[in-house]
PDB file of C-alpha atoms in Angstrom:
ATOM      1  CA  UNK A   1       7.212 -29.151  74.334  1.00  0.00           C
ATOM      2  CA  UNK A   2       4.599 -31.726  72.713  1.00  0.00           C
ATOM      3  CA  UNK A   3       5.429 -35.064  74.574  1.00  0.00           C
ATOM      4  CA  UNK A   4       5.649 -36.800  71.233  1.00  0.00           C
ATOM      5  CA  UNK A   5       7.986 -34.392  69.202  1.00  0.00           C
ATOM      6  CA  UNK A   6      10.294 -35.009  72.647  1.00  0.00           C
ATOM      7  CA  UNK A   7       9.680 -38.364  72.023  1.00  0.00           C
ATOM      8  CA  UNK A   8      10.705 -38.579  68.861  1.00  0.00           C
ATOM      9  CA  UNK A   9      13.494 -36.610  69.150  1.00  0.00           C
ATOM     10  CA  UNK A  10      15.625 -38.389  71.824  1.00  0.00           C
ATOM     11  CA  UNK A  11      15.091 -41.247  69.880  1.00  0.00           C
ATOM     12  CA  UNK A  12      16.631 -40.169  67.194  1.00  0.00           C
ATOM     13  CA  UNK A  13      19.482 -38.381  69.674  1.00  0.00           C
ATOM     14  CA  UNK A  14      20.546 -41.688  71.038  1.00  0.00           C
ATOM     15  CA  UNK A  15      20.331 -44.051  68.160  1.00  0.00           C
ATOM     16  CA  UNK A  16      23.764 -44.836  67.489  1.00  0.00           C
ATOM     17  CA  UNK A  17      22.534 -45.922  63.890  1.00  0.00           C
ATOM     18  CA  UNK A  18      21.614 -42.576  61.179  1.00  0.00           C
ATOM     19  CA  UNK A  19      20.431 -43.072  58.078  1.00  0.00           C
ATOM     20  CA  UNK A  20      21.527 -39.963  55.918  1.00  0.00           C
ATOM     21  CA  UNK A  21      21.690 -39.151  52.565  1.00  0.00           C
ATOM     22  CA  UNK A  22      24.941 -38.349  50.996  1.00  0.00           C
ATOM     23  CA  UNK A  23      26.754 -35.033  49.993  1.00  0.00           C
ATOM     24  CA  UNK A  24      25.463 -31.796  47.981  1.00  0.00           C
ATOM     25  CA  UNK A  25      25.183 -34.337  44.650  1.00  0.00           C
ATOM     26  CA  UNK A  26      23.426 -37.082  46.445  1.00  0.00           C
ATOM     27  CA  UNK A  27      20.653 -35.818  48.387  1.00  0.00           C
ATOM     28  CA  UNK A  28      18.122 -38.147  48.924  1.00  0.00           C
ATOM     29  CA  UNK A  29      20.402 -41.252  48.548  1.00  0.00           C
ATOM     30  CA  UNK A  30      20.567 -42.461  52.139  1.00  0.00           C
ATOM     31  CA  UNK A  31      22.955 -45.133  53.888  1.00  0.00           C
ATOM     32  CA  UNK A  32      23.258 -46.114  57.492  1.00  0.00           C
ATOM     33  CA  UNK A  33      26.204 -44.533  59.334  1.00  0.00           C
ATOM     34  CA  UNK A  34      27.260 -46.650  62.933  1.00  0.00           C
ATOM     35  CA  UNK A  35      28.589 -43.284  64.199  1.00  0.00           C
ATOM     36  CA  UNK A  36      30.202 -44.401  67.253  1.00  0.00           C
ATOM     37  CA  UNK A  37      32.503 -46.926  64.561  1.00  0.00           C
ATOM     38  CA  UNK A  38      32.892 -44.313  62.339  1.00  0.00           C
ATOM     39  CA  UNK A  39      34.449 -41.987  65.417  1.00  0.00           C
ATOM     40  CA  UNK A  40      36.440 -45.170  66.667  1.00  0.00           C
ATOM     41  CA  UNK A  41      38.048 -45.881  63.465  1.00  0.00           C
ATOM     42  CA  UNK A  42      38.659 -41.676  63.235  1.00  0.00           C
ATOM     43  CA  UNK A  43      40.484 -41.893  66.969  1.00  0.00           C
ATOM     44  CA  UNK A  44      42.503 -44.811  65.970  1.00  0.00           C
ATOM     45  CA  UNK A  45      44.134 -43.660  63.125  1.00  0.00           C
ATOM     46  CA  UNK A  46      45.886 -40.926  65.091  1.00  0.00           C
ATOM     47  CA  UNK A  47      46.765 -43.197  68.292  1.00  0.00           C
ATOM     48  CA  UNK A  48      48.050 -45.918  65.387  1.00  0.00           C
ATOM     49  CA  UNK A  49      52.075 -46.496  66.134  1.00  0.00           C
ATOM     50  CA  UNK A  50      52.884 -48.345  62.883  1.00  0.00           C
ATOM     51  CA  UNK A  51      53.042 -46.208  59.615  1.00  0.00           C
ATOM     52  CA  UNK A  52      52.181 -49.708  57.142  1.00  0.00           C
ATOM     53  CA  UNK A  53      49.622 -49.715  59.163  1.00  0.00           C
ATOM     54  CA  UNK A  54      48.194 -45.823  59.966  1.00  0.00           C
ATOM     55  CA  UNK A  55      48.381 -45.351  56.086  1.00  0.00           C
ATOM     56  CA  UNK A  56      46.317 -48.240  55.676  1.00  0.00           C
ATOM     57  CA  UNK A  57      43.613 -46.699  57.974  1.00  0.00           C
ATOM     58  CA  UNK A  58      43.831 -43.382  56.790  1.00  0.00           C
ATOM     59  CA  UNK A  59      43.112 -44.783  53.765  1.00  0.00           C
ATOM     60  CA  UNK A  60      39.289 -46.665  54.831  1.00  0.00           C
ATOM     61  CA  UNK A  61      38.530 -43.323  57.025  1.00  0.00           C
ATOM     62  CA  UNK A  62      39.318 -40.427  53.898  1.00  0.00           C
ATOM     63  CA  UNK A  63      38.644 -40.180  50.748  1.00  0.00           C
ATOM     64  CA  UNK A  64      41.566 -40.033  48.188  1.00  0.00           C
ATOM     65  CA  UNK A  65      41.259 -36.299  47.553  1.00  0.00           C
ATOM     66  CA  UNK A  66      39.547 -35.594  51.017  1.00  0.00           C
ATOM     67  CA  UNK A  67      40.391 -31.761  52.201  1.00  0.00           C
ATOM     68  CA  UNK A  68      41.038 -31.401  55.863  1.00  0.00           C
ATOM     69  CA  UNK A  69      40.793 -27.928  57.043  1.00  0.00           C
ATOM     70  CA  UNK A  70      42.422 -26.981  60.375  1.00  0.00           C
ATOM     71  CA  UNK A  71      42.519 -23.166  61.694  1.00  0.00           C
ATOM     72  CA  UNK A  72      46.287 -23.053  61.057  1.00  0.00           C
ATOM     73  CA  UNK A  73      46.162 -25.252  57.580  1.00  0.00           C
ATOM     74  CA  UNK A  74      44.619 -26.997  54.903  1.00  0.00           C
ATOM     75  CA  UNK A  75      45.742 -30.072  53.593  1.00  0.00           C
ATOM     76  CA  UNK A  76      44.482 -31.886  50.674  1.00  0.00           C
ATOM     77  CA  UNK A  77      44.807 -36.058  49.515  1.00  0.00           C
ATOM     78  CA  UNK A  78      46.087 -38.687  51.276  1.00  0.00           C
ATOM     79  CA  UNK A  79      49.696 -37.565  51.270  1.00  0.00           C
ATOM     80  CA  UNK A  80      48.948 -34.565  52.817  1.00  0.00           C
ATOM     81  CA  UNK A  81      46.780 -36.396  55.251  1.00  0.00           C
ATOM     82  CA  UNK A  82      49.509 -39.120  56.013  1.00  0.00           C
ATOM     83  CA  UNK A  83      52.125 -36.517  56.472  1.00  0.00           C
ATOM     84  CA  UNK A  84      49.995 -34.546  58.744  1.00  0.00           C
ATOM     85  CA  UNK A  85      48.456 -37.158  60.923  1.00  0.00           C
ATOM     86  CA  UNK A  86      52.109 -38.903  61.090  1.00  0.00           C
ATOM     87  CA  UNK A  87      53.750 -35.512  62.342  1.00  0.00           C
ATOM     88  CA  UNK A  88      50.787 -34.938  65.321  1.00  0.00           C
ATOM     89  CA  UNK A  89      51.174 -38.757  66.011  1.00  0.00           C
ATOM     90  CA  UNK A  90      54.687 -38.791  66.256  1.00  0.00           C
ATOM     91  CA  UNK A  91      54.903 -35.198  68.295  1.00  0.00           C
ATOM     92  CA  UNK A  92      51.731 -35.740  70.438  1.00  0.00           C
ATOM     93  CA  UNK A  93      51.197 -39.960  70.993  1.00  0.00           C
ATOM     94  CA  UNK A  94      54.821 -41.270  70.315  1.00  0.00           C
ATOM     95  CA  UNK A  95      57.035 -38.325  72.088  1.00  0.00           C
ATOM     96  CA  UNK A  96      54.267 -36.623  73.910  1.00  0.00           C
ATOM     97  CA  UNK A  97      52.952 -39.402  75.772  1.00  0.00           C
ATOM     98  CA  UNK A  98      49.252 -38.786  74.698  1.00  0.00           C
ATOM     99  CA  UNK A  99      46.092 -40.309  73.591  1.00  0.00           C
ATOM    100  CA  UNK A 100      43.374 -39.047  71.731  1.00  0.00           C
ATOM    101  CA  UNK A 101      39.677 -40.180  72.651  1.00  0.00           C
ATOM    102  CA  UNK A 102      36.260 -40.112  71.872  1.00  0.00           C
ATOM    103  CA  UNK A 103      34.145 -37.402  74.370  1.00  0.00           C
ATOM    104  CA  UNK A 104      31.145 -39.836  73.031  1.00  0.00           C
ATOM    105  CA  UNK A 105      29.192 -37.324  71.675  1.00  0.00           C
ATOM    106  CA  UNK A 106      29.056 -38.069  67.649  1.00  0.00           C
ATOM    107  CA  UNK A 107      26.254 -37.537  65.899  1.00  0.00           C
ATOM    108  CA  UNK A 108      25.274 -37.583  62.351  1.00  0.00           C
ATOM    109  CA  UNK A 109      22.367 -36.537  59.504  1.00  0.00           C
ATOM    110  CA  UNK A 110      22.745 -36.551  55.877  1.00  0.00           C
ATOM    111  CA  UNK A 111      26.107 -37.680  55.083  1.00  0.00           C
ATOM    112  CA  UNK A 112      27.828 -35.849  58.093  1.00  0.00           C
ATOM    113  CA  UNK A 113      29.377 -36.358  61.037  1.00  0.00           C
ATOM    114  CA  UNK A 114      30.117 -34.051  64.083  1.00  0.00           C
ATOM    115  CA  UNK A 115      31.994 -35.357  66.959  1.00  0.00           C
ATOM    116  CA  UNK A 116      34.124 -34.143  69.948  1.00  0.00           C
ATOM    117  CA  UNK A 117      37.701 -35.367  70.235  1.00  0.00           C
ATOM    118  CA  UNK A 118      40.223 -34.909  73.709  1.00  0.00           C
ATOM    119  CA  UNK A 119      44.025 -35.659  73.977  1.00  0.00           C
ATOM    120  CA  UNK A 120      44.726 -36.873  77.628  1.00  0.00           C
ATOM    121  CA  UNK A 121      48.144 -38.061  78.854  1.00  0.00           C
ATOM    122  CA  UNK A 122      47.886 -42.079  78.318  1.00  0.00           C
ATOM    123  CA  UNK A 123      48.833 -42.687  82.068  1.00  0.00           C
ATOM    124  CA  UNK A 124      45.952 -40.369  82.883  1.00  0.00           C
ATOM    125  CA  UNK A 125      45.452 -36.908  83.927  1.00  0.00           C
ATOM    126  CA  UNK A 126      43.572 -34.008  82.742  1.00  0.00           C
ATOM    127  CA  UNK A 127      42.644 -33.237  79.278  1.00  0.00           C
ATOM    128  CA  UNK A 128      45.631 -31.439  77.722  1.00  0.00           C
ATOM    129  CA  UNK A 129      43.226 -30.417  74.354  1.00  0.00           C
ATOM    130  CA  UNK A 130      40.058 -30.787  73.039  1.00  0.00           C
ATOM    131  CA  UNK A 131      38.629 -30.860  69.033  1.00  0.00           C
ATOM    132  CA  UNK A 132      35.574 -30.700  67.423  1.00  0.00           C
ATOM    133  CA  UNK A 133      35.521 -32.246  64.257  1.00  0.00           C
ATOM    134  CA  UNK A 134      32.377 -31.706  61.833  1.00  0.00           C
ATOM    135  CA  UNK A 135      32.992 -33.985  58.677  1.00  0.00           C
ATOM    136  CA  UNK A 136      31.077 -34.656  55.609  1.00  0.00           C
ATOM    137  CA  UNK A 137      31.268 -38.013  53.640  1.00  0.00           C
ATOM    138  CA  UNK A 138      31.311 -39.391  50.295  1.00  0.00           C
ATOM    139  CA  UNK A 139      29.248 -42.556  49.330  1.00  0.00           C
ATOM    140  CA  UNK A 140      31.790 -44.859  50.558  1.00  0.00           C
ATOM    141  CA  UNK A 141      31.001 -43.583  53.936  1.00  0.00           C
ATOM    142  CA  UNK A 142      34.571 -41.758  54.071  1.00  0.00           C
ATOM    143  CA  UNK A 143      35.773 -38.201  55.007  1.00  0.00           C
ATOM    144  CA  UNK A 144      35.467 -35.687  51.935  1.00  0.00           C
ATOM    145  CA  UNK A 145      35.540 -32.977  53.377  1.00  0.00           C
ATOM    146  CA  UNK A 146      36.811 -32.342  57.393  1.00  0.00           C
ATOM    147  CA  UNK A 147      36.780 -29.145  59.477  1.00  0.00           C
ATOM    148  CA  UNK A 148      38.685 -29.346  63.157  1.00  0.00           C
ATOM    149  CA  UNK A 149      38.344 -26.820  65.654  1.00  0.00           C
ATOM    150  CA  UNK A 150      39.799 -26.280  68.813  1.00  0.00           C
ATOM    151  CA  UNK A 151      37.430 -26.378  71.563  1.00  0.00           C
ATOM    152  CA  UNK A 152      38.751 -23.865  74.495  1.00  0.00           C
ATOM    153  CA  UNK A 153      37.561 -25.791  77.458  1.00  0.00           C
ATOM    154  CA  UNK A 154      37.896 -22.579  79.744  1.00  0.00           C
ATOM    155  CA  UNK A 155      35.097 -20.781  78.807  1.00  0.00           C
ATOM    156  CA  UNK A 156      31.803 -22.108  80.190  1.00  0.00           C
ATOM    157  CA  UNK A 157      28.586 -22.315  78.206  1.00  0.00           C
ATOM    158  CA  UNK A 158      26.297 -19.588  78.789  1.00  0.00           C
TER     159      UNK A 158
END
């Protein structure tokens, strides 16, 4: 590989900084997404105990008629978003005893976001699931439109 294409490249792999342009309507517009923020704020609002307080964040991270699209569901608006987040929260965090966390892997390029999410017991153990979350965002630099997957951690990369 040409030294300065590699070059290039991982420079633009480990910048935690993108500047992107914005959805299908809004190509060439470009803003600067801090993806490892973006990702923190993401994490938080499903390890957030207080409801005043998780609706408020839902609020900053989605849009208000964002579309989340699981591989069991689809759930549309903040409602649906506050109801679902609040269910997982309160059956995995609150009475399951997890955490959710960053694998530290986000990256991002024109108005989208891809990142790796793990549950692990918060006293510590081994990782009890693992997501993959590919997002795309509106102007405001919030979720429009978000696609989880479930990564199955026992097959190996070929």
């Amino acid at each position: 590989m040409n030294t300065d294409v590699n070059t290039n490249v991982n420079s633009h792999v480990n910048s935690n900084t993108h500047t992107n342009a914005i959805g299908a309507g809004d190509i060439g517009r470009e803003i600067a997404v801090d993806v490892d923020q973006f990702v923190d704020r993401y994490i938080a609002v499903w390890n957030e105990p207080d409801p005043v307080a998780r609706r408020r964040r839902i609020a900053e991270v989605w849009a208000a008629d964002a579309v989340e699209l699981t591989p069991e569901a689809r759930y549309q608006g903040l409602e649906a978003l506050e109801e679902r987040v609040a269910s997982a929260h309160n059956q995995l965090v609150r009475d399951g005893g997890y955490l959710f966390h960053s694998a530290g892997d986000a990256t991002a390029h024109h108005g989208a976001v891809s990142f790796t999410t793990h549950m692990i017991p918060a006293a510590g153990g081994d990782i009890a699931w693992t997501g993959r979350t590919f997002a795309a965002l509106d102007e405001d630099r919030r979720i429009r439109y978000e696609y989880q997957f479930t990564v199955d951690l026992t097959k190996a990369p070929a």
